[in-house]
mmCIF file of C-alpha atoms in Angstrom:
data_model
loop_
_atom_site.group_PDB
_atom_site.id
_atom_site.type_symbol
_atom_site.label_atom_id
_atom_site.label_comp_id
_atom_site.label_asym_id
_atom_site.label_seq_id
_atom_site.Cartn_x
_atom_site.Cartn_y
_atom_site.Cartn_z
ATOM 1 C CA MET A 1 0.003 -0.034 -0.007
ATOM 2 C CA GLN A 2 2.797 2.422 0.877
ATOM 3 C CA MET A 3 4.580 1.639 -2.414
ATOM 4 C CA LYS A 4 1.394 2.740 -4.351
ATOM 5 C CA LYS A 5 1.351 6.074 -2.475
ATOM 6 C CA ILE A 6 5.026 6.634 -3.233
ATOM 7 C CA SER A 7 4.556 5.825 -6.869
ATOM 8 C CA ALA A 8 1.539 8.051 -7.094
ATOM 9 C CA SER A 9 3.390 10.929 -5.375
ATOM 10 C CA ILE A 10 6.352 10.583 -7.863
ATOM 11 C CA LEU A 11 4.102 10.476 -10.819
ATOM 12 C CA ALA A 12 2.207 13.609 -9.568
ATOM 13 C CA LEU A 13 5.555 15.418 -9.082
ATOM 14 C CA CYS A 14 6.766 14.598 -12.596
ATOM 15 C CA LEU A 15 3.455 15.830 -14.179
ATOM 16 C CA LEU A 16 3.523 19.049 -12.170
ATOM 17 C CA THR A 17 7.114 19.830 -13.027
ATOM 18 C CA SER A 18 6.494 19.123 -16.802
ATOM 19 C CA VAL A 19 3.599 21.540 -16.757
ATOM 20 C CA PHE A 20 5.678 24.256 -15.216
ATOM 21 C CA SER A 21 8.674 23.857 -17.564
ATOM 22 C CA SER A 22 6.236 23.959 -20.561
ATOM 23 C CA VAL A 23 4.804 27.262 -19.315
ATOM 24 C CA LEU A 24 8.161 28.719 -18.606
ATOM 25 C CA ALA A 25 9.514 27.637 -22.091
ATOM 26 C CA ALA A 26 6.457 29.264 -23.718
ATOM 27 C CA GLU A 27 7.062 32.684 -22.074
ATOM 28 C CA LYS A 28 10.688 33.060 -23.151
ATOM 29 C CA PRO A 29 10.971 34.971 -26.482
ATOM 30 C CA LEU A 30 12.528 33.139 -29.305
ATOM 31 C CA SER A 31 15.510 34.557 -31.137
ATOM 32 C CA VAL A 32 17.500 33.558 -34.208
ATOM 33 C CA TRP A 33 21.160 34.382 -34.727
ATOM 34 C CA GLN A 34 23.281 34.153 -37.831
ATOM 35 C CA ASN A 35 27.097 34.945 -37.699
ATOM 36 C CA GLY A 36 26.773 36.614 -34.311
ATOM 37 C CA GLU A 37 23.940 38.959 -35.359
ATOM 38 C CA GLN A 38 20.330 38.541 -34.160
ATOM 39 C CA ILE A 39 17.819 38.377 -37.016
ATOM 40 C CA GLN A 40 14.873 40.793 -36.509
ATOM 41 C CA PHE A 41 11.455 39.444 -37.380
ATOM 42 C CA ARG A 42 9.018 42.393 -37.878
ATOM 43 C CA GLN A 43 5.733 40.874 -38.997
ATOM 44 C CA THR A 44 5.697 37.272 -37.666
ATOM 45 C CA GLU A 45 7.777 35.983 -34.752
ATOM 46 C CA PRO A 46 9.377 32.502 -34.682
ATOM 47 C CA ILE A 47 7.220 29.864 -32.962
ATOM 48 C CA ILE A 48 7.766 26.349 -31.637
ATOM 49 C CA GLU A 49 5.306 23.739 -32.929
ATOM 50 C CA LYS A 50 5.644 20.098 -31.983
ATOM 51 C CA GLY A 51 9.206 20.709 -30.690
ATOM 52 C CA VAL A 52 10.337 22.399 -34.051
ATOM 53 C CA MET A 53 11.215 25.989 -34.387
ATOM 54 C CA LEU A 54 9.384 27.663 -37.288
ATOM 55 C CA VAL A 55 10.684 30.963 -38.613
ATOM 56 C CA PRO A 56 9.762 33.298 -41.439
ATOM 57 C CA VAL A 57 12.095 32.630 -44.367
ATOM 58 C CA ARG A 58 12.182 36.062 -45.908
ATOM 59 C CA PRO A 59 14.250 37.807 -43.101
ATOM 60 C CA LEU A 60 16.703 34.866 -43.093
ATOM 61 C CA LEU A 61 17.181 35.049 -46.917
ATOM 62 C CA GLN A 62 17.485 38.811 -46.803
ATOM 63 C CA LYS A 63 20.209 38.574 -44.235
ATOM 64 C CA LEU A 64 22.040 36.231 -46.521
ATOM 65 C CA GLY A 65 21.729 38.798 -49.440
ATOM 66 C CA VAL A 66 19.284 36.718 -51.488
ATOM 67 C CA GLU A 67 16.994 38.738 -53.890
ATOM 68 C CA ILE A 68 13.432 37.586 -53.336
ATOM 69 C CA LYS A 69 10.712 37.834 -55.971
ATOM 70 C CA TRP A 70 7.106 37.137 -55.756
ATOM 71 C CA ASP A 71 5.169 35.869 -58.838
ATOM 72 C CA GLN A 72 1.532 36.830 -58.270
ATOM 73 C CA ALA A 73 0.264 34.859 -61.253
ATOM 74 C CA ALA A 74 1.974 31.595 -60.332
ATOM 75 C CA GLY A 75 1.637 32.200 -56.539
ATOM 76 C CA THR A 76 5.286 31.261 -56.138
ATOM 77 C CA VAL A 77 8.286 32.816 -54.412
ATOM 78 C CA SER A 78 11.776 32.641 -55.815
ATOM 79 C CA GLY A 79 15.185 33.683 -54.620
ATOM 80 C CA ALA A 80 18.548 34.281 -56.295
ATOM 81 C CA LYS A 81 22.003 35.291 -55.323
ATOM 82 C CA GLU A 82 25.272 35.374 -57.157
ATOM 83 C CA GLY A 83 28.191 33.678 -55.415
ATOM 84 C CA PRO A 84 28.063 31.573 -52.265
ATOM 85 C CA LEU A 85 25.528 31.869 -49.518
#
């Protein structure tokens, strides 16, 4: 009987700490750095979904010097840069 109480207490403690760690992780602002410089996201901030960080691609490509073009008719985005990224 005492073993069940100990097991239940340990399980409850684990669940409680996992909830608090998720809340604390969600409150911390996300940042992306490239070559020691923080990339600023003006319209949409990075998010974490299912353990994966999702970021807007445009600011990353612009930081790398990629020229971005939007083709309205085709509904596609393309990017080009001479030389290495």
